[in-house]
Coordinates of C-alpha atoms and ligand atoms in Angstrom, one line a residue:
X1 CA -18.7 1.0 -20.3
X2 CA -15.4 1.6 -18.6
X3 CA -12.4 -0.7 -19.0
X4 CA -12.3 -2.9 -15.4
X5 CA -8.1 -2.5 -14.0
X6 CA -7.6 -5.9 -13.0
X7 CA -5.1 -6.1 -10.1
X8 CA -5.0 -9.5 -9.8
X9 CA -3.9 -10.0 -13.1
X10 CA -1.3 -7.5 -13.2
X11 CA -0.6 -9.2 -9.6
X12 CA 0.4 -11.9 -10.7
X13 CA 2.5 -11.1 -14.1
X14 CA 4.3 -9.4 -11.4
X15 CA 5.2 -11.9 -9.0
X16 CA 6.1 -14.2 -11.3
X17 CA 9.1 -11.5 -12.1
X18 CA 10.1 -11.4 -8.5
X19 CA 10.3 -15.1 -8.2
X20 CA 12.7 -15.5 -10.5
X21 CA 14.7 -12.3 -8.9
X22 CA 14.3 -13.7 -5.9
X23 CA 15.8 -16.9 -7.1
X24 CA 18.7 -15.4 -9.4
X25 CA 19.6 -13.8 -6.1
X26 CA 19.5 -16.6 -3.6
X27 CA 21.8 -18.4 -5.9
X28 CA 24.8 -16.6 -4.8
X29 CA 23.9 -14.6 -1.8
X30 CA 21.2 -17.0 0.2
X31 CA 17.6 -16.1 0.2
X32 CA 15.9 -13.4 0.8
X33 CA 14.2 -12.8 4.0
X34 CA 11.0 -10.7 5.0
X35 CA 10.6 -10.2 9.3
X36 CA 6.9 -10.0 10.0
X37 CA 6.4 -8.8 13.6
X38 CA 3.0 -9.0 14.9
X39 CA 1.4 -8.0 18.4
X40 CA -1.4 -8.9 20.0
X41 CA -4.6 -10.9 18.5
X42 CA -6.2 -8.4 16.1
X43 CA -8.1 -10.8 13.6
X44 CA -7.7 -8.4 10.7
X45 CA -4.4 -7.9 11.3
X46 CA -3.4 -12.3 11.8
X47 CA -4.8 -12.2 7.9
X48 CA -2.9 -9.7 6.7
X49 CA 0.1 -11.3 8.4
X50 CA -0.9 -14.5 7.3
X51 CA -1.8 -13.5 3.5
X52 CA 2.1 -11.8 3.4
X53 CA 3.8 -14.6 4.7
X54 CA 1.9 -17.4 2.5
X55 CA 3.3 -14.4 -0.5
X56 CA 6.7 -14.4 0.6
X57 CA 6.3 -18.3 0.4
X58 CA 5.2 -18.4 -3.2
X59 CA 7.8 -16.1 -4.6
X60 CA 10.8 -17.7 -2.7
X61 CA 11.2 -15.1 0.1
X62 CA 11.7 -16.7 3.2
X63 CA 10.1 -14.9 6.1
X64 CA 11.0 -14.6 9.8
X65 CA 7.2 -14.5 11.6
X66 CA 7.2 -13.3 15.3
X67 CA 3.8 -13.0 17.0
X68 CA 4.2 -11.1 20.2
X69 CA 1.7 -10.8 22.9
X70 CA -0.6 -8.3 23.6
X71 CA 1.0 -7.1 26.6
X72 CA 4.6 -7.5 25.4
X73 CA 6.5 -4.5 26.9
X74 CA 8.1 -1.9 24.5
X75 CA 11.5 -3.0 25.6
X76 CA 11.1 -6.5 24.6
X77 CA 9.5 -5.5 20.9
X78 CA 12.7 -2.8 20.5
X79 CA 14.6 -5.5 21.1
X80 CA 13.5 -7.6 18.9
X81 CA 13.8 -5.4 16.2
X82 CA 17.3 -4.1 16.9
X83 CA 17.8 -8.3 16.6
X84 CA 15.7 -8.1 13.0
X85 CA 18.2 -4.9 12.2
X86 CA 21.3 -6.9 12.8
X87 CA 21.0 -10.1 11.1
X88 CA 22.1 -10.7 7.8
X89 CA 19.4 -13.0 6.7
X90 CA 16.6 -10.2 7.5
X91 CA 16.4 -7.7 4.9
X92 CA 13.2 -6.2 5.1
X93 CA 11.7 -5.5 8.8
X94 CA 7.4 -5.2 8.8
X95 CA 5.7 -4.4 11.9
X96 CA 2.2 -4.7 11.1
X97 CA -0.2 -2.1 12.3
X98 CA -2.1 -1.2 14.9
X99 CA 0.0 -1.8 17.6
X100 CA -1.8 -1.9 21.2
X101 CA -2.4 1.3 22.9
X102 CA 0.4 1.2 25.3
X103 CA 3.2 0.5 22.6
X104 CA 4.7 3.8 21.4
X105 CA 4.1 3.4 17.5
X106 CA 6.7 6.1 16.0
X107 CA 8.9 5.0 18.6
X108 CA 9.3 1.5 17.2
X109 CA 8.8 2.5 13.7
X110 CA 11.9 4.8 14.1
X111 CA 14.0 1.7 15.0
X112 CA 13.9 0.1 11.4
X113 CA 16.2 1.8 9.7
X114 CA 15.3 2.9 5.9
X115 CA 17.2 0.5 3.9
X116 CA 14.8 -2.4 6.1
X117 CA 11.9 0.1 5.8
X118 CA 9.8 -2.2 3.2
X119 CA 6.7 -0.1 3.9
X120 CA 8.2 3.1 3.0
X121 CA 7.0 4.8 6.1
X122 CA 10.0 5.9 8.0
X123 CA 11.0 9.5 7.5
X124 CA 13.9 9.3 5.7
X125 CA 12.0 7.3 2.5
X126 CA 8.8 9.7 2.9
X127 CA 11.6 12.9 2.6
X128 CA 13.5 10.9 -0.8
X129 CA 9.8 10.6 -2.3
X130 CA 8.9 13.9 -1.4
X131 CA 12.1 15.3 -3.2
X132 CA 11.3 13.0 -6.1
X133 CA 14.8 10.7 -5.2
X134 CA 14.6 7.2 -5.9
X135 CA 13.1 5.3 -2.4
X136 CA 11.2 2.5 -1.1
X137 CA 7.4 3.5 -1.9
X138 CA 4.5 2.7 0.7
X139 CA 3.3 -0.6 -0.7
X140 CA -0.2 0.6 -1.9
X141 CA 0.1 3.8 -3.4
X142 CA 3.0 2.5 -5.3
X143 CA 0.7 -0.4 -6.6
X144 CA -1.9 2.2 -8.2
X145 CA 1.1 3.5 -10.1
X146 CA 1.9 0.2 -11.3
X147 CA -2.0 -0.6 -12.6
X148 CA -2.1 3.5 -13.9
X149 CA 0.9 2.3 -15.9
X150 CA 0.3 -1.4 -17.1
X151 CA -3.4 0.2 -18.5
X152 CA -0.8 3.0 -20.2
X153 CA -2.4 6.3 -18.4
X154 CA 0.0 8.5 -17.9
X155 CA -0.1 11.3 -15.4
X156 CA 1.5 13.8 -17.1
X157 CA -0.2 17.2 -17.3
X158 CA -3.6 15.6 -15.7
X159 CA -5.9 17.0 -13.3
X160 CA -5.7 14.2 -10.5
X161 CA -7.8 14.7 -7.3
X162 CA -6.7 12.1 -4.3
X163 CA -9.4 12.0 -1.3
X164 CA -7.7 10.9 1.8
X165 CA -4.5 12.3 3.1
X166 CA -3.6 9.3 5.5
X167 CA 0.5 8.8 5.7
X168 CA -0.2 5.2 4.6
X169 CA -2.4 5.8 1.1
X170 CA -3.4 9.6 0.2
X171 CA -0.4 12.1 1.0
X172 CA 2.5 9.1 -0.5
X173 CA -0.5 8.7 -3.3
X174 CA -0.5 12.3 -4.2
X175 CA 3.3 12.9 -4.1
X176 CA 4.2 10.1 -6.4
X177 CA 1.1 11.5 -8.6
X178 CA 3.3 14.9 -8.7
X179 CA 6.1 13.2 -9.1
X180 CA 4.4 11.6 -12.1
X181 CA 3.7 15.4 -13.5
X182 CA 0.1 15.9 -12.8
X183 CA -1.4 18.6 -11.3
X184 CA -2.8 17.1 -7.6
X185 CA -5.4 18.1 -5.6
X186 CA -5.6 16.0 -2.1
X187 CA -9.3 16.4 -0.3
X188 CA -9.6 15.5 3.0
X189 CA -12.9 15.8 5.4
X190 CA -12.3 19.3 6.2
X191 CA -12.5 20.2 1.7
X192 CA -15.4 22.3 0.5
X193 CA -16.6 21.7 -2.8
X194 CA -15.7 18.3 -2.7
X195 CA -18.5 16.9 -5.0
X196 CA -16.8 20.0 -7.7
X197 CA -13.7 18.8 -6.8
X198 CA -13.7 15.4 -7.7
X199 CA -15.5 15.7 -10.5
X200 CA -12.5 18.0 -12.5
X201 CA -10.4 15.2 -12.1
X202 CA -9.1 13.3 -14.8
X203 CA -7.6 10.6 -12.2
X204 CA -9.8 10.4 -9.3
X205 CA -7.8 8.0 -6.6
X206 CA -10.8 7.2 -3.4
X207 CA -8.8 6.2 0.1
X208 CA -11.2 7.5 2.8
X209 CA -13.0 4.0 3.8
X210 CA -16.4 5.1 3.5
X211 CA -18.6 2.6 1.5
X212 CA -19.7 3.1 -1.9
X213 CA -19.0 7.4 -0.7
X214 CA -18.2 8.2 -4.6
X215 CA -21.3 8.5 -6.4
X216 CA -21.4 9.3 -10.3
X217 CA -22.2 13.1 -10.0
X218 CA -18.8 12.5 -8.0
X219 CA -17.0 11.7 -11.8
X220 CA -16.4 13.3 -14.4
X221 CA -16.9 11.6 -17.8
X222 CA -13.9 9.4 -18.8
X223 CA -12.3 9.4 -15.8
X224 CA -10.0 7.1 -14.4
X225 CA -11.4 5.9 -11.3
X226 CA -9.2 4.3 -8.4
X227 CA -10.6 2.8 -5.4
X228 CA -8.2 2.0 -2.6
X229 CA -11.1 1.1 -0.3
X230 CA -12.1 -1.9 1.3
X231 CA -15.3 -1.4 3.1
X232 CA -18.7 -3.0 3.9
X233 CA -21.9 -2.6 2.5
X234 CA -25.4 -2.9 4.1
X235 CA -25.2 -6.5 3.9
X236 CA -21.7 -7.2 5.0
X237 CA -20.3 -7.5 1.5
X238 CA -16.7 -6.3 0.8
X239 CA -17.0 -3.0 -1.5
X240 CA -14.8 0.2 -1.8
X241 CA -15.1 3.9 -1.6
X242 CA -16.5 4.0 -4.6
X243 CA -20.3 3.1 -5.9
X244 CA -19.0 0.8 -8.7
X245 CA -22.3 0.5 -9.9
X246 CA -23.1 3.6 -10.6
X247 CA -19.6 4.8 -11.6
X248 CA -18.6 2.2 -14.0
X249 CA -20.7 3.6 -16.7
X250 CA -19.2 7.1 -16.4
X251 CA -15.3 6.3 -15.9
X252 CA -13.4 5.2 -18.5
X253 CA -10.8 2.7 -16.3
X254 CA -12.2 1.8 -12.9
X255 CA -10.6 -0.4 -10.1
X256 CA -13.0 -3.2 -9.1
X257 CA -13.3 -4.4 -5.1
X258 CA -12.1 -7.0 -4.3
X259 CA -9.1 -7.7 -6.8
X260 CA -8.1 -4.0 -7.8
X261 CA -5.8 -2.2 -5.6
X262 CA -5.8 -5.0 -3.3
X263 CA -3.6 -7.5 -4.5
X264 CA -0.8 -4.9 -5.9
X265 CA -0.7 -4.0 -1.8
X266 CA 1.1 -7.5 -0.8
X267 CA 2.7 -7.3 -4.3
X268 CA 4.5 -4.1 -3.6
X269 CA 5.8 -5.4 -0.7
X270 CA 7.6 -8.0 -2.1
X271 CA 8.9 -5.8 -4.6
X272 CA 10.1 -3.8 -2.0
X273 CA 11.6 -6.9 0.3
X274 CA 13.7 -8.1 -2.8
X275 CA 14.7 -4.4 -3.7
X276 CA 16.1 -3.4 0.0
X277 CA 17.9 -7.2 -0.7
X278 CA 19.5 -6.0 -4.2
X279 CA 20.4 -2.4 -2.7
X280 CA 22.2 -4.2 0.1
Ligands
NAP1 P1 -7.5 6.6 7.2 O1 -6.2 6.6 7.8 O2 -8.7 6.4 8.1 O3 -7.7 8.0 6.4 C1 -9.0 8.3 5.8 C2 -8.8 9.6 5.1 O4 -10.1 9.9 4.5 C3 -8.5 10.8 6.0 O5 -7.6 11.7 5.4 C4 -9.9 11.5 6.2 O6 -9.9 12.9 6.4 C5 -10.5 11.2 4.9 N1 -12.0 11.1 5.0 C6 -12.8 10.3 5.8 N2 -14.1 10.6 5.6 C7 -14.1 11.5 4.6 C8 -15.2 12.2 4.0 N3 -16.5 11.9 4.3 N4 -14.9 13.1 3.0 C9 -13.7 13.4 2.7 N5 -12.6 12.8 3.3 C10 -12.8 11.9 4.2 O7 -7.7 5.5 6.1 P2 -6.5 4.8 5.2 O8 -5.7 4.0 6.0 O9 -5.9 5.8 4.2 O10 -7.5 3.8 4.3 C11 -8.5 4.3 3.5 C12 -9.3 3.1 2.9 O11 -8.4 2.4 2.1 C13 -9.8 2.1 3.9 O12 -11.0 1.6 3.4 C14 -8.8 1.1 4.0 O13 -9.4 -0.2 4.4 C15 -8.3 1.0 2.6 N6 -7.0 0.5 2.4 C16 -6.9 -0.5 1.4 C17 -5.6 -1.0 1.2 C18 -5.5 -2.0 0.1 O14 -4.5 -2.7 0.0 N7 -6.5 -2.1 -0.8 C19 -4.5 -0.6 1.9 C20 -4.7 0.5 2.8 C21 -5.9 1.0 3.1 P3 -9.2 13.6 7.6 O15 -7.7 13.5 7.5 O16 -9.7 15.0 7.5 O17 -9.7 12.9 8.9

């Protein structure tokens, strides 16, 4: 029986932490303040926006929420943000994703500059993480560091396979992995062997979102199993990548779904809000 990584435990050890930095910093600077910018009505994405603000609430971040419509024009949302990039109370810009089709995404992702860049995606923090420099991490690979280290696995000299290579989850995952001194393998849809693959790995981190894909001839035995997925199953109910009930028997840490990687994702992002506050 493998030991279950609880993410919403570690979650909220964590934000208790930021609170108080949050706090020991608004007492002589103001408080810290998170812009969410949100367009159109995507119902996934009006959660996520809503889940992040009601965060920033709890800890004591005060966020700036602008929901744009659908057919805003690119002018209007660049100028938004060059307002956002300006202001002194704003120090971490978010522009939630997908944007609508006739929005140019790099475009306006390029406006935040990196020191507002809490979701580590503009180019300048991918480069610093690439060269190993110290950088704001994309939110949700940086979490499954966090959990790999609170459970005391340590990367060092492993064999750790990533399957994914997205810019938000897989290629950031696998980077800070080699950062972290293993020895990575990414898989992507285009991998041979993948069933061989995964099963040398002594970290196996899932972020493809296909449902219960990772089977337990998939594992090897005692590995550490990470699901980043959030998927459905047959009957509509949330799982991940991974078919926990077949793998849990085989790993020797597993990620469950829902309250794994999920709630480290918001976590790290107010992590990251107070840090671009504290680097200035
Ligand atoms: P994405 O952008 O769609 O990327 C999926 C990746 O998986 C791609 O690299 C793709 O390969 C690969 N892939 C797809 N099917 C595959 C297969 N059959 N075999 C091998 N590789 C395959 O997805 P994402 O944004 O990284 O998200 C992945 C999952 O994580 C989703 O379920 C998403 O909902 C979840 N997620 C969760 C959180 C969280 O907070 N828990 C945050 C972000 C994402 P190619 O590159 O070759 O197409």
């Amino acid at each position: 029986m493998s030991v279950l990584m609880d993410g919403k435990a570690l979650a909220a050890k964590m934000r208790e932490k930021i609170r108080i930095q949050a706090a020991q910093y608004a007492e002589t600077n103001g408080a810290i303040g998170l812009a969410v910018v949100l367009v159109g009505e995507n119902p996934a994405s009006q959660v996520y926006v809503r889940n992040k603000i009601k965060a920033c609430e709890e800890v004591g971040i005060r966020s700036y929420s602008y929901h744009l419509p659908a057919d805003v024009s690119e002018t209007a949302v660049l100028a938004l943000i060059d307002e956002l990039v300006a202001s002194e109370q704003v120090h971490g810009i978010l522009v939630q994703l997908p944007l609508p089709a006739h929005l140019d995404e790099r475009k306006i992702l390029r406006r935040i500059p990196p020191q507002k860049d809490v979701d580590g995606f503009c180019a300048e923090n991918v480069g610093n993480l690439a060269m190993n420099r110290d950088t704001i991490v994309a939110c949700t690979p940086f979490g499954v560091m966090k959990l790999l280290e609170e459970y005391g696995i340590d990367p060092k000299g492993k064999s750790a396979v990533v399957l994914g290579r997205s810019n938000i989850v897989g290629k950031p995952m696998a980077m800070l992995l080699l950062n972290a001194d293993a020895t990575v393998t990414v898989c992507h849809s285009k991998t041979k062997n993948l069933k061989e693959i995964c099963a040398s790995a002594d970290i196996l981190v899932v972020a493809i979102g296909r449902a219960k894909f990772v089977t337990a001839d998939m594992v090897k035995p005692g590995a550490v199993v990470i699901d980043v997925g959030m998927d459905r199953d047959e009957n509509g109910k949330l799982c991940g990548d991974v078919d926990f009930e077949q793998v849990q028997d085989k790993a020797s840490f597993i990620t469950p779904v829902p309250g794994g990687v999920g709630p480290m994702t918001i976590t790290m992002l107010l992590y990251n809000t107070v840090q671009t506050a504290m680097r200035g």
